[in-house]
Amino acid sequence: MANSAKLGHNMTGAQMSPKDTKTMVEIVKRYSADVPGNASDLMNARREMAGEAGRVGSVPVPGSAKGMLKSTFEKMMGKNPEVLIDKLGERLAYERTGVRLYEAMIAKVQALDTGKGADPDLLATLQKIRNEEEEHFHLLVWAVEKLGADPTAVTPSADVAGVIALGVMQVLTDPRTNISHGMNALLTVELADNAAWELLIEMAESAGQKDIAKAFEKAFAQEEKHLATIKSLMRQDQLKQLS
Amino acid sequence: MHGLIGIFDNKGTPLEKQAFTWKELASRPISKLDDDAFTRVRVILMNGLEQDALRLKHFGARFNKSLQLPLAQIRRVEHHQMTAINWLLSSDHSPLETTVAYEQVAIEVTAAVAQNEPDPYQAQTYRYGLLEDFDHLYRYSAMLDRLEGKDANNILQGYTDIIPGRPTSEHHRAPESDLRDNYNKDDAALITKIHAAMITAAEYQTHDYYMNIGPLFADPVARQLYAEIASVEEQHVTQYGSLMDPDESFMEKWLIHEAMEVYAYHSCVEQEDNSRVKAMWERFLDYELGQLNLACDLFKQIERRDPAEILGGSVPRMIEFKSQREFVRKVVAEEVNMRTSGTQYVSKEEESPLSLDYRKQMNAEGVPANIVSAGYNWRPGTELSQNKP
């Protein structure tokens, strides 16, 4: 693993082979597009097929709602309680994945050979965030169970969050990526996480779940710190490399 | 001109010494950015050849109890060779970028083969298929640009043109017009047999790759595009597979396959410039020679014939891993309107009505290759670069 960006024999750019590029551009003039239209054809097809598509999946019916009148359930949790359960499920999955992402980053920092061993302050910071992500996961299990829902189920938004996290996971677990790449990946996680907790508190309040909203405030405060920490670590790392 | 027999004199590494560790199977991958595109071309090609080596031997084993053990022993090694090779592809290749690389393999290797092939009908078949993979590259490049916002030339590195060939929408033929006449095993040159085994193997892997990754795409048009092109790749496997003589015994086909692998590894060793990958080609060339020798011994025991009957003769030259731009352009200019009727190559007007009916049915609800490439003209840095303010 390299620690920073280095000059080398990158083969991807058109300027690497100007003669080839010139002849490739020229032949396109002779053999141009054989189907009329433009990129909007793809957009139109997507629009059309979105109308025919099903859904990712459904929010499981909470155990507490079984046998309960819909009106009673709504009274307890506001209209469309499944919206809150879906988002709680999303955050639960995200935090659970977050633990694993920080573990990957810790391994990356440990692998960095500075000659003096890995940076102990950075490792401690990452370990603290990792532990807090796990606390948040348990907090969300509590919240989902409090609503009588199943914390082991994958809600549609949880599933989609898993798809979003795929790229981040690939970057963090690739042994060739450096600390800066990892920080950048974590920044996308923390930016989204921060906004999501803020919204989740509002949603819990709006659904009349004051206990849950209150319990989430501490997590949100910690997430704000996570974001500030990752932004600052990234800034320090990049500016240090430039100077 | 030189014979493969010279190469075969080398007994290679005995099978019992062909060993791996898990770490070797998943060694350090190539760099998508810094390695030459032809290193990736060789990696993809050799993965396909090993995959087909397994396939052939599995089928052979289903028909022959006494060969099951030696085939299983050789397959174990070949499976690990395949793993070590395929795992050289780095994880930062998106499935669509790898697809672009697969099409580059199909174009550049088939073009090299078409020029080396002494049998005019077989050479015509390679040129025919080449123009279709060439068109697939253009459609997938448009998809890569419009789906991921990436330039296919970052993968192709200036070696391969990105323009329409025979339109994908017209590749869809009735099976009757995908079958080809086969070479005659008693008259055909060794290189003709090697070529047919090699290109069939390469197309088979492309088909299987598209079938595996197609459903990974979320975009509904990308899913359709993979469905459409995978179907054409199945036709290509039919086409190239039928070039081989069905009267060859399993043992004969096995010997040809091993010889083809030796030939291909030898070509890789000669031209590889990544020293780590070259060391892998050298090691596996020695492994293949060991496997070929074992197959020759079994051939002598079972068929009581001299393997030189199958493997004698010369080969023109190794596979040339280089841009075949001028040859491909010539084929585009001269043969893009060629079609088939049964096993024969005909003009567009004479195409089999069975194919036209089949195509009409398949294209009835739209053609994904056309949707993704509508108005697409490749530009360095993606089509968005032409809108420079």
PDB file of N, CA and C in Angstrom, chain A residues 29-72:
ATOM      1  N   LYS A  29     -15.540   9.895 -37.362  1.00  0.00           N
ATOM      2  CA  LYS A  29     -16.213  10.796 -38.323  1.00  0.00           C
ATOM      3  C   LYS A  29     -16.711   9.993 -39.527  1.00  0.00           C
ATOM      4  N   ARG A  30     -15.926   8.985 -39.928  1.00  0.00           N
ATOM      5  CA  ARG A  30     -16.307   8.177 -41.098  1.00  0.00           C
ATOM      6  C   ARG A  30     -17.406   7.166 -40.731  1.00  0.00           C
ATOM      7  N   TYR A  31     -17.291   6.598 -39.540  1.00  0.00           N
ATOM      8  CA  TYR A  31     -18.284   5.604 -39.083  1.00  0.00           C
ATOM      9  C   TYR A  31     -18.964   6.146 -37.826  1.00  0.00           C
ATOM     10  N   SER A  32     -19.832   7.117 -38.026  1.00  0.00           N
ATOM     11  CA  SER A  32     -20.488   7.711 -36.849  1.00  0.00           C
ATOM     12  C   SER A  32     -21.715   6.878 -36.465  1.00  0.00           C
ATOM     13  N   ALA A  33     -22.402   7.351 -35.432  1.00  0.00           N
ATOM     14  CA  ALA A  33     -23.537   6.601 -34.878  1.00  0.00           C
ATOM     15  C   ALA A  33     -24.479   6.097 -35.967  1.00  0.00           C
ATOM     16  N   ASP A  34     -24.836   4.816 -35.894  1.00  0.00           N
ATOM     17  CA  ASP A  34     -25.722   4.240 -36.908  1.00  0.00           C
ATOM     18  C   ASP A  34     -27.180   4.219 -36.462  1.00  0.00           C
ATOM     19  N   VAL A  35     -27.431   4.641 -35.219  1.00  0.00           N
ATOM     20  CA  VAL A  35     -28.810   4.703 -34.718  1.00  0.00           C
ATOM     21  C   VAL A  35     -29.076   6.170 -34.373  1.00  0.00           C
ATOM     22  N   PRO A  36     -30.135   6.761 -34.927  1.00  0.00           N
ATOM     23  CA  PRO A  36     -30.391   8.172 -34.603  1.00  0.00           C
ATOM     24  C   PRO A  36     -30.796   8.353 -33.142  1.00  0.00           C
ATOM     25  N   GLY A  37     -30.603   9.554 -32.621  1.00  0.00           N
ATOM     26  CA  GLY A  37     -31.006   9.835 -31.244  1.00  0.00           C
ATOM     27  C   GLY A  37     -29.852  10.335 -30.419  1.00  0.00           C
ATOM     28  N   ASN A  38     -30.011  10.265 -29.115  1.00  0.00           N
ATOM     29  CA  ASN A  38     -28.961  10.707 -28.193  1.00  0.00           C
ATOM     30  C   ASN A  38     -29.190  10.045 -26.837  1.00  0.00           C
ATOM     31  N   ALA A  39     -28.474  10.540 -25.821  1.00  0.00           N
ATOM     32  CA  ALA A  39     -28.534   9.890 -24.504  1.00  0.00           C
ATOM     33  C   ALA A  39     -29.941   9.907 -23.903  1.00  0.00           C
ATOM     34  N   SER A  40     -30.791  10.801 -24.413  1.00  0.00           N
ATOM     35  CA  SER A  40     -32.140  10.853 -23.833  1.00  0.00           C
ATOM     36  C   SER A  40     -32.951   9.589 -24.173  1.00  0.00           C
ATOM     37  N   ASP A  41     -32.530   8.848 -25.183  1.00  0.00           N
ATOM     38  CA  ASP A  41     -33.220   7.583 -25.487  1.00  0.00           C
ATOM     39  C   ASP A  41     -33.121   6.619 -24.298  1.00  0.00           C
ATOM     40  N   LEU A  42     -31.940   6.620 -23.678  1.00  0.00           N
ATOM     41  CA  LEU A  42     -31.745   5.760 -22.505  1.00  0.00           C
ATOM     42  C   LEU A  42     -32.593   6.251 -21.334  1.00  0.00           C
ATOM     43  N   MET A  43     -32.620   7.584 -21.166  1.00  0.00           N
ATOM     44  CA  MET A  43     -33.441   8.135 -20.078  1.00  0.00           C
ATOM     45  C   MET A  43     -34.922   7.817 -20.276  1.00  0.00           C
ATOM     46  N   ASN A  44     -35.360   7.935 -21.519  1.00  0.00           N
ATOM     47  CA  ASN A  44     -36.777   7.639 -21.812  1.00  0.00           C
ATOM     48  C   ASN A  44     -37.103   6.174 -21.528  1.00  0.00           C
ATOM     49  N   ALA A  45     -36.169   5.296 -21.910  1.00  0.00           N
ATOM     50  CA  ALA A  45     -36.402   3.862 -21.677  1.00  0.00           C
ATOM     51  C   ALA A  45     -36.451   3.579 -20.175  1.00  0.00           C
ATOM     52  N   ARG A  46     -35.575   4.242 -19.421  1.00  0.00           N
ATOM     53  CA  ARG A  46     -35.600   4.047 -17.959  1.00  0.00           C
ATOM     54  C   ARG A  46     -36.937   4.507 -17.380  1.00  0.00           C
ATOM     55  N   ARG A  47     -37.390   5.642 -17.879  1.00  0.00           N
ATOM     56  CA  ARG A  47     -38.661   6.194 -17.370  1.00  0.00           C
ATOM     57  C   ARG A  47     -39.793   5.207 -17.644  1.00  0.00           C
ATOM     58  N   GLU A  48     -39.802   4.706 -18.858  1.00  0.00           N
ATOM     59  CA  GLU A  48     -40.852   3.768 -19.249  1.00  0.00           C
ATOM     60  C   GLU A  48     -40.802   2.506 -18.379  1.00  0.00           C
ATOM     61  N   MET A  49     -39.578   2.010 -18.156  1.00  0.00           N
ATOM     62  CA  MET A  49     -39.466   0.747 -17.413  1.00  0.00           C
ATOM     63  C   MET A  49     -39.679   0.944 -15.916  1.00  0.00           C
ATOM     64  N   ALA A  50     -39.439   2.165 -15.437  1.00  0.00           N
ATOM     65  CA  ALA A  50     -39.717   2.437 -14.020  1.00  0.00           C
ATOM     66  C   ALA A  50     -41.210   2.270 -13.751  1.00  0.00           C
ATOM     67  N   GLY A  51     -42.001   2.612 -14.759  1.00  0.00           N
ATOM     68  CA  GLY A  51     -43.453   2.474 -14.629  1.00  0.00           C
ATOM     69  C   GLY A  51     -43.892   1.018 -14.545  1.00  0.00           C
ATOM     70  N   GLU A  52     -43.055   0.140 -15.117  1.00  0.00           N
ATOM     71  CA  GLU A  52     -43.425  -1.288 -15.137  1.00  0.00           C
ATOM     72  C   GLU A  52     -42.797  -2.061 -13.982  1.00  0.00           C
ATOM     73  N   ALA A  53     -41.839  -1.423 -13.273  1.00  0.00           N
ATOM     74  CA  ALA A  53     -41.068  -2.157 -12.264  1.00  0.00           C
ATOM     75  C   ALA A  53     -41.877  -2.387 -10.987  1.00  0.00           C
ATOM     76  N   GLY A  54     -41.512  -3.407 -10.264  1.00  0.00           N
ATOM     77  CA  GLY A  54     -42.106  -3.640  -8.943  1.00  0.00           C
ATOM     78  C   GLY A  54     -41.346  -2.825  -7.917  1.00  0.00           C
ATOM     79  N   ARG A  55     -41.296  -3.317  -6.683  1.00  0.00           N
ATOM     80  CA  ARG A  55     -40.586  -2.589  -5.641  1.00  0.00           C
ATOM     81  C   ARG A  55     -39.437  -3.452  -5.128  1.00  0.00           C
ATOM     82  N   VAL A  56     -38.537  -2.818  -4.353  1.00  0.00           N
ATOM     83  CA  VAL A  56     -37.405  -3.560  -3.794  1.00  0.00           C
ATOM     84  C   VAL A  56     -37.925  -4.625  -2.836  1.00  0.00           C
ATOM     85  N   GLY A  57     -38.932  -4.281  -2.088  1.00  0.00           N
ATOM     86  CA  GLY A  57     -39.512  -5.217  -1.123  1.00  0.00           C
ATOM     87  C   GLY A  57     -40.434  -4.448  -0.191  1.00  0.00           C
ATOM     88  N   SER A  58     -40.844  -5.091   0.885  1.00  0.00           N
ATOM     89  CA  SER A  58     -41.816  -4.449   1.771  1.00  0.00           C
ATOM     90  C   SER A  58     -41.268  -4.328   3.189  1.00  0.00           C
ATOM     91  N   VAL A  59     -41.927  -3.506   3.973  1.00  0.00           N
ATOM     92  CA  VAL A  59     -41.616  -3.395   5.399  1.00  0.00           C
ATOM     93  C   VAL A  59     -42.399  -4.496   6.112  1.00  0.00           C
ATOM     94  N   PRO A  60     -41.720  -5.320   6.904  1.00  0.00           N
ATOM     95  CA  PRO A  60     -42.472  -6.398   7.561  1.00  0.00           C
ATOM     96  C   PRO A  60     -43.475  -5.849   8.573  1.00  0.00           C
ATOM     97  N   VAL A  61     -44.589  -6.503   8.665  1.00  0.00           N
ATOM     98  CA  VAL A  61     -45.624  -6.072   9.624  1.00  0.00           C
ATOM     99  C   VAL A  61     -45.092  -6.309  11.043  1.00  0.00           C
ATOM    100  N   PRO A  62     -45.078  -5.283  11.904  1.00  0.00           N
ATOM    101  CA  PRO A  62     -44.563  -5.485  13.262  1.00  0.00           C
ATOM    102  C   PRO A  62     -45.412  -6.488  14.032  1.00  0.00           C
ATOM    103  N   GLY A  63     -44.764  -7.270  14.875  1.00  0.00           N
ATOM    104  CA  GLY A  63     -45.474  -8.244  15.695  1.00  0.00           C
ATOM    105  C   GLY A  63     -46.541  -7.582  16.538  1.00  0.00           C
ATOM    106  N   SER A  64     -46.245  -6.349  16.994  1.00  0.00           N
ATOM    107  CA  SER A  64     -47.188  -5.637  17.883  1.00  0.00           C
ATOM    108  C   SER A  64     -48.456  -5.247  17.144  1.00  0.00           C
ATOM    109  N   ALA A  65     -48.346  -5.161  15.800  1.00  0.00           N
ATOM    110  CA  ALA A  65     -49.517  -4.714  15.035  1.00  0.00           C
ATOM    111  C   ALA A  65     -50.431  -5.860  14.684  1.00  0.00           C
ATOM    112  N   LYS A  66     -49.900  -7.096  14.851  1.00  0.00           N
ATOM    113  CA  LYS A  66     -50.713  -8.255  14.488  1.00  0.00           C
ATOM    114  C   LYS A  66     -51.920  -8.337  15.427  1.00  0.00           C
ATOM    115  N   GLY A  67     -53.056  -8.441  14.850  1.00  0.00           N
ATOM    116  CA  GLY A  67     -54.271  -8.524  15.656  1.00  0.00           C
ATOM    117  C   GLY A  67     -54.746  -7.172  16.162  1.00  0.00           C
ATOM    118  N   MET A  68     -53.994  -6.132  15.838  1.00  0.00           N
ATOM    119  CA  MET A  68     -54.379  -4.787  16.295  1.00  0.00           C
ATOM    120  C   MET A  68     -55.126  -4.078  15.165  1.00  0.00           C
ATOM    121  N   LEU A  69     -56.103  -3.280  15.491  1.00  0.00           N
ATOM    122  CA  LEU A  69     -56.792  -2.521  14.449  1.00  0.00           C
ATOM    123  C   LEU A  69     -55.838  -1.506  13.859  1.00  0.00           C
ATOM    124  N   LYS A  70     -55.948  -1.281  12.544  1.00  0.00           N
ATOM    125  CA  LYS A  70     -55.018  -0.350  11.887  1.00  0.00           C
ATOM    126  C   LYS A  70     -55.110   1.033  12.551  1.00  0.00           C
ATOM    127  N   SER A  71     -56.339   1.395  12.899  1.00  0.00           N
ATOM    128  CA  SER A  71     -56.530   2.730  13.498  1.00  0.00           C
ATOM    129  C   SER A  71     -55.824   2.832  14.853  1.00  0.00           C
ATOM    130  N   THR A  72     -55.831   1.725  15.614  1.00  0.00           N
ATOM    131  CA  THR A  72     -55.154   1.733  16.927  1.00  0.00           C
ATOM    132  C   THR A  72     -53.646   1.882  16.725  1.00  0.00           C
TER     133      THR A  72
END
